[in-house]
């Protein structure tokens, strides 16, 4: 089970939002590269970056901070990034900078042809971020609910050749209310590609529940507010996950 620390970038700083609200953010660090090093030293095997300004602007905004993070840790562990990725040139630039995976979210739902082209051009590097509430996919920084069912869209994107799906329950994100295990497992069972859980991780019990369903295709979990607030000790949680999976 991959425990993946999230570094959400807003105005060059590390922040966390509550339920995607840019006006409800908490700053956890002024130096994103130092934050990345902190999680690497705590045992992280992958990092999850979000360009929050980019997600709302529809183009990269925090590129300097992203480059600094990749320079800091990129040779040691994979780094994945979402937010503001709307064209092939942006993907190519980020991959050239040393990014391992690019996450396409809103653009995948609104412009499936772009996702298909991205998978074709950059096979092995494309993840899709599906954000949902009550089984329906949301777009545009979670501000709009579409009529699409999560499982149906995920199957379509799997056929395009995506490497995996990051599934966020937006009703829980940043709220420390627990992962929506049932919905995550339902999605993973419908797919051959791995699913990464996101939204609501709150404590070690959540990690244990996720480890119990790893065989269903749940490969990892994004760790956000809980590891910044102190509700979850990241290093201890990864150690526990390894024990449960027979790796410790």
mmCIF file of C-alpha atoms in Angstrom:
data_model
loop_
_atom_site.group_PDB
_atom_site.id
_atom_site.type_symbol
_atom_site.label_atom_id
_atom_site.label_comp_id
_atom_site.label_asym_id
_atom_site.label_seq_id
_atom_site.Cartn_x
_atom_site.Cartn_y
_atom_site.Cartn_z
ATOM 1 C CA UNK A 1 0.000 0.000 0.000
ATOM 2 C CA UNK A 2 1.513 3.269 -1.154
ATOM 3 C CA UNK A 3 0.963 6.131 1.269
ATOM 4 C CA UNK A 4 1.410 9.244 -0.885
ATOM 5 C CA UNK A 5 1.875 12.610 0.850
ATOM 6 C CA UNK A 6 0.065 15.462 -0.875
ATOM 7 C CA UNK A 7 1.683 18.837 -1.365
ATOM 8 C CA UNK A 8 -0.976 21.292 -2.474
ATOM 9 C CA UNK A 9 0.493 24.460 -3.928
ATOM 10 C CA UNK A 10 -1.172 27.862 -3.751
ATOM 11 C CA UNK A 11 0.771 31.045 -4.463
ATOM 12 C CA UNK A 12 4.022 29.096 -4.111
ATOM 13 C CA UNK A 13 3.186 27.823 -0.617
ATOM 14 C CA UNK A 14 2.060 24.468 0.794
ATOM 15 C CA UNK A 15 -1.595 24.630 1.817
ATOM 16 C CA UNK A 16 -4.631 22.448 2.436
ATOM 17 C CA UNK A 17 -8.157 23.294 1.372
ATOM 18 C CA UNK A 18 -11.435 22.163 2.849
ATOM 19 C CA UNK A 19 -13.630 20.558 0.179
ATOM 20 C CA UNK A 20 -11.772 22.340 -2.613
ATOM 21 C CA UNK A 21 -12.589 25.855 -1.410
ATOM 22 C CA UNK A 22 -9.731 28.204 -2.374
ATOM 23 C CA UNK A 23 -11.001 30.672 0.240
ATOM 24 C CA UNK A 24 -10.756 28.092 3.019
ATOM 25 C CA UNK A 25 -7.058 27.255 2.979
ATOM 26 C CA UNK A 26 -4.532 26.616 5.715
ATOM 27 C CA UNK A 27 -0.831 27.252 5.020
ATOM 28 C CA UNK A 28 1.438 24.471 6.268
ATOM 29 C CA UNK A 29 4.751 25.548 4.777
ATOM 30 C CA UNK A 30 6.479 28.332 2.876
ATOM 31 C CA UNK A 31 9.093 26.073 1.229
ATOM 32 C CA UNK A 32 7.615 23.290 -0.937
ATOM 33 C CA UNK A 33 10.996 21.669 -1.669
ATOM 34 C CA UNK A 34 11.760 21.404 2.054
ATOM 35 C CA UNK A 35 8.311 19.884 2.602
ATOM 36 C CA UNK A 36 9.018 17.317 -0.117
ATOM 37 C CA UNK A 37 12.312 16.405 1.553
ATOM 38 C CA UNK A 38 10.509 16.022 4.880
ATOM 39 C CA UNK A 39 8.148 13.407 3.464
ATOM 40 C CA UNK A 40 10.909 11.623 1.603
ATOM 41 C CA UNK A 41 12.869 11.290 4.840
ATOM 42 C CA UNK A 42 9.721 10.015 6.582
ATOM 43 C CA UNK A 43 9.605 7.099 4.149
ATOM 44 C CA UNK A 44 7.409 8.300 1.284
ATOM 45 C CA UNK A 45 7.760 6.319 -1.936
ATOM 46 C CA UNK A 46 5.846 8.759 -4.102
ATOM 47 C CA UNK A 47 4.680 12.380 -3.860
ATOM 48 C CA UNK A 48 1.384 13.875 -4.988
ATOM 49 C CA UNK A 49 1.463 17.529 -6.063
ATOM 50 C CA UNK A 50 -1.491 19.739 -6.894
ATOM 51 C CA UNK A 51 -1.187 23.119 -8.581
ATOM 52 C CA UNK A 52 -4.299 24.635 -7.003
ATOM 53 C CA UNK A 53 -3.994 27.978 -8.770
ATOM 54 C CA UNK A 54 -3.411 26.061 -11.999
ATOM 55 C CA UNK A 55 -6.553 23.980 -11.514
ATOM 56 C CA UNK A 56 -8.646 27.138 -11.363
ATOM 57 C CA UNK A 57 -6.701 29.031 -14.039
ATOM 58 C CA UNK A 58 -6.638 26.124 -16.480
ATOM 59 C CA UNK A 59 -2.884 26.478 -16.981
ATOM 60 C CA UNK A 60 0.282 25.940 -14.885
ATOM 61 C CA UNK A 61 0.818 28.591 -12.207
ATOM 62 C CA UNK A 62 3.109 27.104 -9.541
ATOM 63 C CA UNK A 63 5.688 25.753 -11.972
ATOM 64 C CA UNK A 64 8.679 27.208 -10.104
ATOM 65 C CA UNK A 65 7.688 25.422 -6.887
ATOM 66 C CA UNK A 66 7.027 22.193 -8.798
ATOM 67 C CA UNK A 67 10.452 22.327 -10.444
ATOM 68 C CA UNK A 68 12.055 22.928 -7.045
ATOM 69 C CA UNK A 69 10.337 19.833 -5.622
ATOM 70 C CA UNK A 70 11.366 17.665 -8.575
ATOM 71 C CA UNK A 71 14.939 18.905 -8.246
ATOM 72 C CA UNK A 72 14.870 18.064 -4.543
ATOM 73 C CA UNK A 73 13.491 14.508 -4.722
ATOM 74 C CA UNK A 74 12.778 13.557 -8.338
ATOM 75 C CA UNK A 75 15.726 11.196 -8.726
ATOM 76 C CA UNK A 76 14.817 9.317 -5.549
ATOM 77 C CA UNK A 77 11.044 8.772 -5.776
ATOM 78 C CA UNK A 78 8.341 9.299 -8.409
ATOM 79 C CA UNK A 79 6.396 12.559 -8.342
ATOM 80 C CA UNK A 80 2.872 12.956 -9.741
ATOM 81 C CA UNK A 81 1.126 16.245 -10.453
ATOM 82 C CA UNK A 82 -2.364 17.485 -11.195
ATOM 83 C CA UNK A 83 -3.883 20.917 -11.725
ATOM 84 C CA UNK A 84 -4.047 23.068 -14.832
ATOM 85 C CA UNK A 85 -2.931 20.432 -17.312
ATOM 86 C CA UNK A 86 -4.959 21.056 -20.443
ATOM 87 C CA UNK A 87 -2.642 20.419 -23.415
ATOM 88 C CA UNK A 88 0.058 18.060 -24.673
ATOM 89 C CA UNK A 89 2.773 20.729 -24.595
ATOM 90 C CA UNK A 90 2.304 21.184 -20.853
ATOM 91 C CA UNK A 91 2.544 17.429 -20.280
ATOM 92 C CA UNK A 92 5.703 17.195 -22.359
ATOM 93 C CA UNK A 93 7.296 20.091 -20.476
ATOM 94 C CA UNK A 94 6.536 18.608 -17.084
ATOM 95 C CA UNK A 95 7.819 15.158 -18.065
ATOM 96 C CA UNK A 96 10.980 16.766 -19.435
ATOM 97 C CA UNK A 97 11.378 18.482 -16.054
ATOM 98 C CA UNK A 98 11.466 15.062 -14.421
ATOM 99 C CA UNK A 99 7.872 14.486 -13.387
ATOM 100 C CA UNK A 100 6.899 10.787 -13.389
ATOM 101 C CA UNK A 101 3.114 11.030 -13.722
ATOM 102 C CA UNK A 102 0.726 13.687 -14.923
ATOM 103 C CA UNK A 103 -2.819 13.678 -13.542
ATOM 104 C CA UNK A 104 -5.587 14.821 -15.864
ATOM 105 C CA UNK A 105 -8.841 15.710 -14.135
ATOM 106 C CA UNK A 106 -11.441 18.121 -15.451
ATOM 107 C CA UNK A 107 -9.956 18.017 -18.960
ATOM 108 C CA UNK A 108 -10.421 14.234 -19.115
ATOM 109 C CA UNK A 109 -14.142 14.596 -18.483
ATOM 110 C CA UNK A 110 -14.719 17.636 -20.689
ATOM 111 C CA UNK A 111 -12.363 16.685 -23.499
ATOM 112 C CA UNK A 112 -11.893 12.895 -23.681
ATOM 113 C CA UNK A 113 -10.087 13.269 -26.999
ATOM 114 C CA UNK A 114 -7.301 15.147 -25.222
ATOM 115 C CA UNK A 115 -6.930 12.318 -22.706
ATOM 116 C CA UNK A 116 -6.818 9.756 -25.493
ATOM 117 C CA UNK A 117 -4.099 11.753 -27.282
ATOM 118 C CA UNK A 118 -2.148 12.113 -24.032
ATOM 119 C CA UNK A 119 -2.230 8.360 -23.378
ATOM 120 C CA UNK A 120 -1.112 7.736 -26.934
ATOM 121 C CA UNK A 121 1.740 10.255 -26.828
ATOM 122 C CA UNK A 122 2.903 9.684 -23.256
ATOM 123 C CA UNK A 123 1.959 6.105 -22.434
ATOM 124 C CA UNK A 124 2.893 5.026 -18.925
ATOM 125 C CA UNK A 125 2.786 8.546 -17.530
ATOM 126 C CA UNK A 126 -0.914 9.450 -17.484
ATOM 127 C CA UNK A 127 -3.208 9.135 -14.469
ATOM 128 C CA UNK A 128 -6.790 10.344 -14.331
ATOM 129 C CA UNK A 129 -8.198 12.116 -11.313
ATOM 130 C CA UNK A 130 -11.898 11.433 -10.872
ATOM 131 C CA UNK A 131 -13.593 13.525 -8.211
ATOM 132 C CA UNK A 132 -17.065 12.418 -7.254
ATOM 133 C CA UNK A 133 -19.955 12.993 -4.931
ATOM 134 C CA UNK A 134 -22.660 10.358 -4.526
ATOM 135 C CA UNK A 135 -21.207 8.428 -7.463
ATOM 136 C CA UNK A 136 -21.350 11.361 -9.903
ATOM 137 C CA UNK A 137 -18.215 12.963 -11.333
ATOM 138 C CA UNK A 138 -17.494 16.615 -10.497
ATOM 139 C CA UNK A 139 -15.402 19.048 -12.561
ATOM 140 C CA UNK A 140 -13.980 22.561 -12.423
ATOM 141 C CA UNK A 141 -12.433 22.458 -8.979
ATOM 142 C CA UNK A 142 -15.453 20.473 -7.760
ATOM 143 C CA UNK A 143 -17.784 23.370 -8.499
ATOM 144 C CA UNK A 144 -19.868 21.463 -11.061
ATOM 145 C CA UNK A 145 -21.462 18.027 -10.831
ATOM 146 C CA UNK A 146 -21.695 16.206 -14.145
ATOM 147 C CA UNK A 147 -24.188 13.504 -15.009
ATOM 148 C CA UNK A 148 -21.430 10.926 -15.488
ATOM 149 C CA UNK A 149 -21.196 7.834 -13.314
ATOM 150 C CA UNK A 150 -17.690 7.307 -11.939
ATOM 151 C CA UNK A 151 -17.434 3.630 -12.898
ATOM 152 C CA UNK A 152 -18.619 4.213 -16.473
ATOM 153 C CA UNK A 153 -16.122 7.004 -17.099
ATOM 154 C CA UNK A 154 -13.264 5.110 -15.455
ATOM 155 C CA UNK A 155 -13.853 2.103 -17.701
ATOM 156 C CA UNK A 156 -13.793 4.338 -20.760
ATOM 157 C CA UNK A 157 -10.527 5.945 -19.657
ATOM 158 C CA UNK A 158 -9.023 2.548 -18.895
ATOM 159 C CA UNK A 159 -9.628 1.629 -22.526
ATOM 160 C CA UNK A 160 -7.677 4.737 -23.551
ATOM 161 C CA UNK A 161 -4.615 3.392 -21.723
ATOM 162 C CA UNK A 162 -4.384 5.362 -18.474
ATOM 163 C CA UNK A 163 -1.962 4.039 -15.852
ATOM 164 C CA UNK A 164 -4.419 4.365 -12.987
ATOM 165 C CA UNK A 165 -7.281 6.301 -11.427
ATOM 166 C CA UNK A 166 -7.097 8.641 -8.439
ATOM 167 C CA UNK A 167 -10.544 8.598 -6.873
ATOM 168 C CA UNK A 168 -11.542 11.429 -4.555
ATOM 169 C CA UNK A 169 -14.739 11.549 -2.555
ATOM 170 C CA UNK A 170 -15.173 15.312 -2.485
ATOM 171 C CA UNK A 171 -17.719 15.223 0.282
ATOM 172 C CA UNK A 172 -14.951 14.045 2.582
ATOM 173 C CA UNK A 173 -11.823 15.763 1.304
ATOM 174 C CA UNK A 174 -10.011 17.801 3.933
ATOM 175 C CA UNK A 175 -12.648 16.935 6.506
ATOM 176 C CA UNK A 176 -10.837 14.074 8.312
ATOM 177 C CA UNK A 177 -14.029 12.004 8.207
ATOM 178 C CA UNK A 178 -12.557 8.759 6.872
ATOM 179 C CA UNK A 179 -12.011 7.295 3.423
ATOM 180 C CA UNK A 180 -15.084 6.148 1.495
ATOM 181 C CA UNK A 181 -13.875 2.546 1.363
ATOM 182 C CA UNK A 182 -17.049 1.105 -0.160
ATOM 183 C CA UNK A 183 -17.090 3.454 -3.167
ATOM 184 C CA UNK A 184 -13.335 3.081 -3.707
ATOM 185 C CA UNK A 185 -13.517 -0.726 -3.695
ATOM 186 C CA UNK A 186 -16.530 -0.714 -6.017
ATOM 187 C CA UNK A 187 -14.523 1.314 -8.525
ATOM 188 C CA UNK A 188 -11.375 -0.804 -8.156
ATOM 189 C CA UNK A 189 -13.312 -4.026 -8.698
ATOM 190 C CA UNK A 190 -14.662 -2.701 -11.998
ATOM 191 C CA UNK A 191 -11.185 -1.913 -13.373
ATOM 192 C CA UNK A 192 -7.951 -3.685 -14.244
ATOM 193 C CA UNK A 193 -5.798 -0.583 -13.643
ATOM 194 C CA UNK A 194 -4.993 0.370 -10.034
ATOM 195 C CA UNK A 195 -7.029 2.848 -8.029
ATOM 196 C CA UNK A 196 -5.538 5.340 -5.574
ATOM 197 C CA UNK A 197 -7.912 6.457 -2.833
ATOM 198 C CA UNK A 198 -8.206 10.102 -1.850
ATOM 199 C CA UNK A 199 -10.335 12.298 0.375
ATOM 200 C CA UNK A 200 -10.968 12.064 4.094
ATOM 201 C CA UNK A 201 -8.017 9.994 5.358
ATOM 202 C CA UNK A 202 -8.005 10.619 9.093
ATOM 203 C CA UNK A 203 -6.124 8.007 11.119
ATOM 204 C CA UNK A 204 -4.317 4.674 11.270
ATOM 205 C CA UNK A 205 -7.636 2.810 11.241
ATOM 206 C CA UNK A 206 -8.265 4.125 7.723
ATOM 207 C CA UNK A 207 -4.878 2.761 6.649
ATOM 208 C CA UNK A 208 -5.727 -0.646 8.095
ATOM 209 C CA UNK A 209 -9.077 -0.693 6.275
ATOM 210 C CA UNK A 210 -7.366 0.184 2.990
ATOM 211 C CA UNK A 211 -4.726 -2.507 3.430
ATOM 212 C CA UNK A 212 -7.546 -5.026 3.869
ATOM 213 C CA UNK A 213 -8.852 -4.196 0.384
ATOM 214 C CA UNK A 214 -5.537 -3.784 -1.429
ATOM 215 C CA UNK A 215 -6.097 -7.081 -3.250
ATOM 216 C CA UNK A 216 -9.235 -5.572 -4.803
ATOM 217 C CA UNK A 217 -7.010 -3.180 -6.748
ATOM 218 C CA UNK A 218 -6.575 -0.272 -4.316
ATOM 219 C CA UNK A 219 -2.886 0.505 -4.764
ATOM 220 C CA UNK A 220 -2.423 3.533 -2.545
ATOM 221 C CA UNK A 221 -3.897 6.495 -0.735
ATOM 222 C CA UNK A 222 -3.280 10.230 -0.880
ATOM 223 C CA UNK A 223 -2.361 11.577 2.558
ATOM 224 C CA UNK A 224 -3.395 15.189 3.014
ATOM 225 C CA UNK A 225 -4.659 17.177 5.983
ATOM 226 C CA UNK A 226 -4.185 14.326 8.493
ATOM 227 C CA UNK A 227 -0.396 14.234 8.117
ATOM 228 C CA UNK A 228 -0.156 18.013 8.418
ATOM 229 C CA UNK A 229 -2.484 18.359 11.388
ATOM 230 C CA UNK A 230 -0.780 15.562 13.291
ATOM 231 C CA UNK A 231 -3.810 13.266 13.294
ATOM 232 C CA UNK A 232 -1.735 10.711 11.400
ATOM 233 C CA UNK A 233 1.985 9.999 11.855
ATOM 234 C CA UNK A 234 3.066 9.357 8.280
ATOM 235 C CA UNK A 235 6.166 7.268 9.027
ATOM 236 C CA UNK A 236 4.289 5.091 11.531
ATOM 237 C CA UNK A 237 1.392 4.665 9.113
ATOM 238 C CA UNK A 238 3.650 3.500 6.252
ATOM 239 C CA UNK A 239 5.393 1.086 8.627
ATOM 240 C CA UNK A 240 2.014 -0.305 9.714
ATOM 241 C CA UNK A 241 0.886 -0.670 6.101
ATOM 242 C CA UNK A 242 4.052 -2.599 5.280
ATOM 243 C CA UNK A 243 3.480 -4.904 8.253
ATOM 244 C CA UNK A 244 -0.088 -5.619 7.149
ATOM 245 C CA UNK A 245 1.054 -6.320 3.596
ATOM 246 C CA UNK A 246 3.843 -8.611 4.709
ATOM 247 C CA UNK A 247 6.590 -6.194 3.735
ATOM 248 C CA UNK A 248 7.631 -5.068 7.196
#
